[in-house]
Each structure stands twice: as structure tokens, then as C-alpha cells.
CSV table of C-alpha atoms and ligand atoms in Angstrom, one decimal:
chain,number,residue,atom,x,y,z
A,1,MET,CA,4.3,-3.5,22.2
A,2,ASP,CA,6.7,-6.5,22.5
A,3,LEU,CA,10.2,-5.0,23.1
A,4,ALA,CA,11.9,-8.3,22.5
A,5,LEU,CA,10.3,-8.5,19.0
A,6,ILE,CA,11.2,-4.9,18.4
A,7,GLU,CA,14.8,-5.8,19.2
A,8,LYS,CA,14.7,-8.8,16.9
A,9,ALA,CA,13.3,-6.8,14.0
A,10,ALA,CA,16.0,-4.1,14.5
A,11,ASP,CA,18.7,-6.8,14.5
A,12,LEU,CA,17.3,-8.4,11.2
A,13,LEU,CA,17.1,-4.9,9.6
A,14,VAL,CA,20.6,-4.0,10.4
A,15,ARG,CA,21.9,-7.3,9.1
A,16,ALA,CA,19.7,-7.7,6.0
A,17,ARG,CA,21.1,-7.3,2.5
A,18,HIS,CA,17.9,-6.5,0.7
A,19,THR,CA,14.9,-5.4,2.8
A,20,VAL,CA,11.5,-4.9,1.1
A,21,VAL,CA,8.4,-3.5,2.7
A,22,LEU,CA,4.8,-4.3,1.8
A,23,THR,CA,2.2,-2.0,3.2
A,24,GLY,CA,-1.6,-1.9,3.4
A,25,ALA,CA,-4.3,0.5,4.5
A,26,GLY,CA,-3.4,-0.1,8.2
A,27,ILE,CA,-0.3,2.1,7.9
A,28,SER,CA,-2.4,5.1,7.0
A,29,THR,CA,-5.2,4.8,9.6
A,30,GLU,CA,-3.1,7.0,12.0
A,31,SER,CA,-3.2,9.7,9.3
A,32,GLY,CA,-7.0,9.6,9.4
A,33,VAL,CA,-7.4,7.5,6.3
A,34,PRO,CA,-9.7,4.6,7.2
A,35,ASP,CA,-8.8,1.1,6.2
A,36,PHE,CA,-11.2,-1.3,4.5
A,37,ARG,CA,-11.9,-4.3,6.7
A,38,SER,CA,-11.5,-3.1,10.3
A,39,PRO,CA,-14.8,-2.4,12.2
A,40,GLY,CA,-16.1,0.9,10.7
A,41,GLY,CA,-13.8,0.4,7.7
A,42,ILE,CA,-14.6,1.6,4.2
A,43,TRP,CA,-16.3,-1.6,3.1
A,44,GLU,CA,-18.7,-1.3,6.1
A,45,ARG,CA,-19.7,2.2,4.8
A,46,TYR,CA,-19.6,1.8,1.1
A,47,ASP,CA,-20.5,-1.0,-1.3
A,48,PRO,CA,-17.3,-2.6,-2.6
A,49,SER,CA,-19.2,-3.7,-5.8
A,50,LEU,CA,-19.1,-0.1,-6.8
A,51,PHE,CA,-15.3,-0.5,-7.2
A,52,PHE,CA,-15.3,-3.2,-9.8
A,53,LEU,CA,-14.0,-2.1,-13.2
A,54,SER,CA,-17.0,-3.5,-14.9
A,55,ARG,CA,-19.3,-1.4,-12.7
A,56,PHE,CA,-17.3,1.7,-13.4
A,57,LEU,CA,-17.5,1.2,-17.1
A,58,SER,CA,-21.2,0.5,-17.1
A,59,GLU,CA,-22.2,3.2,-14.5
A,60,PRO,CA,-19.4,5.8,-14.3
A,61,ASP,CA,-21.8,8.4,-12.9
A,62,VAL,CA,-22.9,6.2,-10.0
A,63,VAL,CA,-19.3,5.4,-9.1
A,64,TRP,CA,-18.1,9.0,-9.4
A,65,LYS,CA,-21.1,10.1,-7.2
A,66,CYS,CA,-19.9,7.7,-4.5
A,67,MET,CA,-16.3,8.8,-4.7
A,68,ILE,CA,-17.3,12.5,-4.5
A,69,GLU,CA,-19.5,11.6,-1.4
A,70,MET,CA,-16.5,9.8,0.2
A,71,HIS,CA,-14.4,12.9,-0.4
A,72,THR,CA,-17.0,15.5,0.8
A,73,SER,CA,-18.0,13.4,3.8
A,74,GLY,CA,-14.5,14.1,5.2
A,75,GLU,CA,-14.3,10.4,6.2
A,76,PHE,CA,-11.9,9.5,3.4
A,77,HIS,CA,-9.9,12.8,3.2
A,78,LEU,CA,-7.2,11.1,1.2
A,79,TRP,CA,-6.0,14.2,-0.6
A,80,GLU,CA,-5.2,16.3,2.5
A,81,ALA,CA,-3.9,13.4,4.7
A,82,LYS,CA,-0.4,13.8,6.1
A,83,PRO,CA,2.2,11.0,6.6
A,84,ASN,CA,2.4,9.6,10.1
A,85,ASP,CA,5.3,8.2,12.2
A,86,GLY,CA,5.1,4.9,10.3
A,87,HIS,CA,5.5,6.4,6.9
A,88,LEU,CA,8.3,8.7,8.2
A,89,ALA,CA,10.2,5.8,9.8
A,90,LEU,CA,10.2,3.8,6.6
A,91,ALA,CA,11.4,6.9,4.7
A,92,GLU,CA,14.3,7.2,7.2
A,93,LEU,CA,15.1,3.5,6.9
A,94,GLU,CA,15.3,4.0,3.1
A,95,ARG,CA,17.6,7.0,3.6
A,96,MET,CA,19.8,4.9,5.8
A,97,GLY,CA,20.2,2.5,2.9
A,98,ILE,CA,18.3,-0.3,4.7
A,99,VAL,CA,14.8,-0.3,3.0
A,100,LYS,CA,15.3,-0.9,-0.7
A,101,VAL,CA,11.7,-0.4,-1.8
A,102,VAL,CA,8.2,0.1,-0.4
A,103,ILE,CA,5.5,-1.9,-2.2
A,104,THR,CA,2.2,-0.3,-1.2
A,105,GLN,CA,-1.4,-1.4,-1.8
A,106,ASN,CA,-2.4,2.1,-0.7
A,107,VAL,CA,-3.6,4.8,-3.1
A,108,ASP,CA,-2.9,7.8,-0.9
A,109,CYS,CA,0.7,8.7,-1.9
A,110,LEU,CA,1.6,9.1,1.8
A,111,HIS,CA,4.9,7.1,1.5
A,112,GLN,CA,6.0,9.6,-1.2
A,113,LYS,CA,4.8,12.5,0.9
A,114,ALA,CA,6.9,11.1,3.8
A,115,GLY,CA,10.0,11.1,1.6
A,116,SER,CA,10.2,7.5,0.5
A,117,ARG,CA,11.7,7.6,-3.1
A,118,ASN,CA,11.5,4.0,-4.2
A,119,VAL,CA,7.7,3.3,-3.9
A,120,ILE,CA,5.8,0.8,-6.1
A,121,GLU,CA,2.1,1.7,-6.2
A,122,PHE,CA,0.7,-1.9,-6.6
A,123,HIS,CA,-2.9,-0.6,-6.7
A,124,GLY,CA,-2.1,2.7,-8.5
A,125,ASN,CA,-3.2,5.9,-6.8
A,126,MET,CA,-6.3,8.1,-6.3
A,127,LEU,CA,-4.4,11.4,-6.8
A,128,THR,CA,-4.2,11.3,-10.6
A,129,PHE,CA,-7.0,10.7,-13.2
A,130,ARG,CA,-6.9,9.5,-16.8
A,131,CYS,CA,-9.1,9.8,-19.8
A,132,LEU,CA,-10.4,6.4,-20.9
A,133,SER,CA,-10.4,7.6,-24.5
A,134,CYS,CA,-7.3,9.6,-25.2
A,135,GLY,CA,-5.2,8.8,-22.0
A,136,LYS,CA,-4.7,12.4,-21.0
A,137,THR,CA,-3.9,12.7,-17.3
A,138,TYR,CA,-5.3,15.2,-14.8
A,139,ASP,CA,-4.1,15.9,-11.2
A,140,TYR,CA,-6.5,16.2,-8.3
A,141,GLN,CA,-6.5,20.0,-8.3
A,142,SER,CA,-7.5,20.2,-12.0
A,143,LEU,CA,-10.1,17.6,-11.5
A,144,MET,CA,-11.7,19.5,-8.6
A,145,ALA,CA,-11.7,22.7,-10.7
A,146,MET,CA,-13.4,20.8,-13.6
A,147,ILE,CA,-16.1,19.5,-11.3
A,148,GLU,CA,-16.6,23.0,-9.8
A,149,GLU,CA,-17.2,24.3,-13.3
A,150,ARG,CA,-19.2,21.4,-14.6
A,151,PRO,CA,-20.7,19.4,-11.7
A,152,ASP,CA,-22.3,16.8,-14.0
A,153,LEU,CA,-20.8,13.3,-13.4
A,154,PRO,CA,-18.8,11.6,-14.6
A,155,PRO,CA,-16.2,14.3,-15.3
A,156,LEU,CA,-15.2,14.4,-18.9
A,157,CYS,CA,-11.9,15.0,-20.7
A,158,GLY,CA,-11.6,17.8,-23.2
A,159,CYS,CA,-12.0,15.1,-25.9
A,160,SER,CA,-15.3,14.1,-24.1
A,161,GLY,CA,-13.8,10.8,-22.8
A,162,ILE,CA,-14.7,9.7,-19.3
A,163,LEU,CA,-12.1,10.3,-16.5
A,164,LYS,CA,-11.1,7.4,-14.2
A,165,PRO,CA,-8.9,7.5,-11.1
A,166,ASP,CA,-5.5,5.8,-11.6
A,167,ALA,CA,-6.4,3.5,-8.7
A,168,VAL,CA,-6.7,-0.2,-9.7
A,169,PHE,CA,-10.3,-1.3,-9.4
A,170,PHE,CA,-11.3,-4.9,-8.5
A,171,GLY,CA,-11.1,-7.0,-11.7
A,172,GLU,CA,-8.6,-4.5,-13.2
A,173,ALA,CA,-5.0,-5.7,-14.0
A,174,ILE,CA,-2.2,-4.6,-11.7
A,175,PRO,CA,0.1,-2.2,-13.7
A,176,GLN,CA,2.5,-4.6,-15.4
A,177,GLN,CA,5.7,-2.8,-14.3
A,178,ALA,CA,4.5,-2.7,-10.7
A,179,LEU,CA,3.7,-6.4,-10.8
A,180,LYS,CA,7.0,-7.4,-12.3
A,181,GLU,CA,9.2,-5.3,-10.0
A,182,SER,CA,7.3,-6.3,-6.9
A,183,PHE,CA,7.6,-10.0,-7.5
A,184,HIS,CA,11.3,-9.5,-8.4
A,185,HIS,CA,11.9,-7.8,-5.1
A,186,ALA,CA,9.9,-10.5,-3.2
A,187,HIS,CA,12.1,-13.0,-4.9
A,188,VAL,CA,15.5,-11.5,-4.1
A,189,CYS,CA,14.8,-10.0,-0.7
A,190,ASP,CA,16.2,-11.6,2.5
A,191,LEU,CA,13.9,-9.6,4.7
A,192,MET,CA,10.3,-8.4,4.1
A,193,LEU,CA,8.3,-6.2,6.5
A,194,VAL,CA,4.5,-6.7,6.0
A,195,ILE,CA,2.7,-3.7,7.6
A,196,GLY,CA,-1.0,-2.9,8.1
A,197,THR,CA,-2.5,-5.4,5.6
A,198,SER,CA,-5.1,-8.1,6.2
A,199,ALA,CA,-3.3,-10.1,3.5
A,200,GLN,CA,-6.6,-11.1,1.8
A,201,ILE,CA,-6.2,-9.5,-1.6
A,202,GLU,CA,-4.3,-11.2,-4.4
A,203,PRO,CA,-1.8,-10.9,-6.0
A,204,ALA,CA,-0.4,-8.6,-3.3
A,205,ALA,CA,-1.0,-11.3,-0.6
A,206,SER,CA,1.3,-13.7,-2.5
A,207,LEU,CA,4.4,-11.4,-2.2
A,208,PRO,CA,5.2,-12.5,1.4
A,209,ILE,CA,4.7,-16.2,0.3
A,210,VAL,CA,7.2,-15.7,-2.6
A,211,ALA,CA,9.6,-14.0,-0.2
A,212,LYS,CA,9.4,-17.0,2.0
A,213,GLY,CA,10.2,-19.3,-0.9
A,214,MET,CA,6.9,-21.1,-0.4
A,215,HIS,CA,5.3,-20.2,-3.7
A,216,SER,CA,5.1,-23.2,-6.1
A,217,MET,CA,5.9,-20.9,-9.1
A,218,PHE,CA,9.4,-20.6,-7.8
A,219,ARG,CA,9.9,-23.9,-6.0
A,220,GLY,CA,12.3,-26.3,-7.9
A,221,MET,CA,13.2,-23.8,-10.6
A,222,GLY,CA,15.9,-26.3,-11.7
A,223,ALA,CA,19.6,-26.6,-11.0
A,224,GLY,CA,21.3,-23.4,-9.8
A,225,PHE,CA,18.1,-21.8,-8.7
A,226,VAL,CA,18.5,-21.0,-5.0
A,227,LYS,CA,15.7,-18.9,-3.4
A,228,VAL,CA,17.0,-17.2,-0.3
A,229,ASP,CA,14.2,-17.8,2.2
A,230,ALA,CA,13.6,-14.3,3.6
A,231,HIS,CA,12.6,-13.4,7.1
A,232,VAL,CA,9.1,-12.1,7.0
A,233,ILE,CA,8.0,-9.8,9.9
A,234,GLU,CA,4.4,-8.7,10.3
A,235,ILE,CA,3.5,-5.4,12.0
A,236,ASN,CA,-0.3,-5.3,12.4
A,237,ARG,CA,-3.1,-4.6,14.9
A,238,GLU,CA,-4.3,-8.2,14.6
A,239,PRO,CA,-3.1,-11.6,13.3
A,240,THR,CA,-3.7,-12.3,9.6
A,241,PRO,CA,-3.7,-15.4,7.4
A,242,LEU,CA,0.1,-15.0,7.1
A,243,THR,CA,0.6,-15.1,10.9
A,244,GLY,CA,2.3,-18.3,12.1
A,245,VAL,CA,2.2,-19.7,8.6
A,246,VAL,CA,4.3,-17.4,6.4
A,247,SER,CA,5.6,-14.7,8.8
A,248,ASP,CA,8.3,-15.4,11.3
A,249,PHE,CA,6.6,-13.3,13.8
A,250,LEU,CA,3.9,-10.6,14.3
A,251,ILE,CA,4.6,-7.4,16.2
A,252,GLN,CA,1.0,-6.6,17.3
A,253,GLY,CA,0.0,-3.0,17.8
A,254,SER,CA,0.1,0.4,16.1
A,255,ALA,CA,2.3,0.6,13.0
A,256,GLY,CA,3.3,4.2,13.8
A,257,GLU,CA,4.5,3.3,17.4
A,258,ILE,CA,6.2,0.1,16.4
A,259,LEU,CA,8.0,1.5,13.4
A,260,SER,CA,9.2,4.4,15.4
A,261,ALA,CA,10.5,2.1,18.1
A,262,VAL,CA,12.2,-0.2,15.5
A,263,LEU,CA,13.9,2.8,13.8
A,264,ASN,CA,15.1,4.0,17.2
A,265,ARG,CA,16.8,0.7,17.9
A,266,VAL,CA,18.3,0.5,14.4
A,267,GLU,CA,19.8,4.0,14.8
A,268,LYS,CA,21.3,3.0,18.2
A,269,LYS,CA,22.8,-0.2,16.7
A,270,ARG,CA,24.2,1.7,13.8
A,271,ARG,CA,25.8,4.3,16.2
A,272,SER,CA,27.3,1.6,18.4
A,273,SER,CA,28.8,-0.3,15.5
A,274,ALA,CA,30.1,2.9,13.8
B,301,LIG,N1,-1.4,-0.2,12.9
B,301,LIG,C1,-1.3,-1.5,12.5
B,301,LIG,N2,-2.2,-2.2,11.9
B,301,LIG,C2,-3.4,-1.6,11.6
B,301,LIG,C3,-3.6,-0.2,11.9
B,301,LIG,C4,-2.5,0.4,12.6
B,301,LIG,N3,-2.7,1.7,13.0
B,301,LIG,N4,-4.8,0.1,11.5
B,301,LIG,C5,-5.3,-1.0,10.9
B,301,LIG,N5,-4.5,-2.0,11.0
B,301,LIG,C6,-4.6,-3.3,10.4
B,301,LIG,C7,-6.0,-3.9,10.5
B,301,LIG,O1,-6.1,-4.6,11.7
B,301,LIG,C8,-6.0,-4.8,9.2
B,301,LIG,O2,-5.5,-6.1,9.6
B,301,LIG,O3,-4.4,-3.2,9.0
B,301,LIG,C9,-5.1,-4.2,8.2
B,301,LIG,C10,-5.8,-3.5,7.1
B,301,LIG,O4,-6.5,-4.4,6.3
B,301,LIG,P1,-7.5,-4.0,5.2
B,301,LIG,O5,-8.4,-3.0,5.7
B,301,LIG,O6,-8.0,-5.3,4.6
B,301,LIG,O7,-6.6,-3.2,4.1
B,301,LIG,P2,-5.6,-3.9,3.0
B,301,LIG,O8,-5.0,-5.2,3.5
B,301,LIG,O9,-4.6,-2.8,2.6
B,301,LIG,O10,-6.6,-4.2,1.8
B,301,LIG,C11,-6.0,-4.7,0.6
B,301,LIG,O11,-8.1,-4.5,-0.5
B,301,LIG,O12,-10.0,-3.4,-0.7
B,301,LIG,C12,-8.8,-3.7,-1.3
B,301,LIG,O13,-7.7,-2.4,-2.9
B,301,LIG,C13,-8.0,-2.4,-1.5
B,301,LIG,O14,-5.6,-2.2,-1.3
B,301,LIG,C14,-6.8,-2.7,-0.7
B,301,LIG,C15,-6.7,-4.2,-0.6
């Protein structure tokens, strides 16, 4: 873990006016939730084509069978996972008034479980389910009880409509409010932490680019438009397409360890300046 970069990140956090965090599956691997593209990740074990909206609508029973298998296999125990040091450090930085919002691509609700209050679920979540006909929502516990009682798949709403997880499938629109708020924060922030994401999936991968003022949609917005070019710091096990191009620097290693070390330095700086 590069202590000089930890120090640099802590300095930027203490000085920033509007810090935004973007997280991906990598922040949850230390909670036992596998990521998607690391060796042994989810897309090595399950066919991603199952998670296209068109596939769900045409073969809901097949997709539901795979999701139940992921759950019962214990490999993807999303529902029982506990937040790790990385989630907890971000929640503390929000409590200190430093982190304004966490935009997460994850569907595990671990930021909320860690105590983060301002969380934007860019890809929805896998802990609530909605009827495609009447829109009624069900939580995970009631869904499990329904499947216990009537094991046929897909699970059906009382109105006989098909239930779908609130997670955003490939080819499905990002929730409008989440999209709008996320790009607003990317636009106004002066510091963005990009944690545990391979930065390959759009439109989430554009958020750091917008933060850096490099996105054409914002360039030259006419007189009076001044985009504050944010500092963009990556925390990740490995370099990504953002590294050296969009991000100012990459702190390479475990998100949990790095975020704990950064929080520790921020707390010390806050105490010495008090
Ligand atoms: N600490 C730091 N980085 C980690 C850790 C860790 N403990 N564990 C994994 N990583 C890194 C991996 O090296 C990888 O670069 O996190 C990144 C995870 O990348 P992906 O598996 O591609 O996950 P993500 O970027 O969140 O995927 C984006 O793709 O499949 C869709 O909808 C899905 O939201 C997901 C989206």
C-alpha cells in the first residue's frame, strides 16, 4: 500500500468541497460477495446473457432458476453479507461531512448497512422485487416465503404478474432519478474516489470522465459555464481503463485496507487542525 498516495488522498479529502464516491463490486469482495470480472468472478461462473432484460422477459423461469442457484450455492450470499472496513470507512467519511454521496453500481445494499445515508443505487438492488404487472413490491424475506410455499418459478405476485428483482439488467434503463443525480454530482464535485470498479460498464464508467471535465457533453457549454476539473482518485486491485488517462492516481491494493488507512490519516489531520 503506497503510504505517500494514502497521504495525498487524505490531504485532498480534507481540502475538498464536494467529494463524491463511485463504487463497484470490488468494494464488496472482502464481504464475501464475488465481483464480476476478476478471475473466478461471477461472469466466469454464470452466463451474463441470462441477465439481459430481453432474456428475463422471454424466459423468466430460466433466469429465476439461475438466481436461486446463485443464492443456494452460497457463492453469492448477497442477502446475509456484512459491510467490510471499506464500506464502514466511507460511512464515517460521510458522517464527518466529507463524503457527500456514494454512487454505487452494486446491488448488495452494503453501503446502507454500513451506515451511509446518501447512497445512489445506480444499478438498483437485489434485495427488493417488483411485480411487472401491478408494480407491487416485495422484500427478500417475503419472496423467500413465497418460494417456500410455491416453488414453481418464476415467483408470481398475488395478481399473477411475474416478479423481477429491482436490480438493473443489461439493456434496461438506469433509474432516471439515479442517472440525473449521479451526473449532477459528477459535474459539481471537486474530488471523486473511484473504488473497486473495472470501469467497463456505461454509463457508470462515464461519471469519472465527467468529473474530470473531459466529457464532450459538458465541454464548451457556452459563456459562464465553468466545470471545476475534479481530482479523481482510483482505489483498486489493478489498473483500469481510467488509470493514467482520467484518474490522477491509482492506490493499488485492497479497498478495505486502503480506505481504513485513508480514514485514519483524515481523522489525524482533522484533530491536528482542530
Ligand atoms: N479491493 C480493491 N479492488 C478490488 C477488490 C478489493 N478487495 N476486489 C476486486 N477488486 C477490483 C477488481 O480488480 C476489478 O478491477 O474491483 C474491480 C471489479 O470489477 P468488476 O468485477 O468488473 O465489477 P464492476 O466494475 O462493479 O462491474 C460493473 O458490470 O456486470 C455488470 O452490473 C454489473 O454493476 C456491475 C457492472
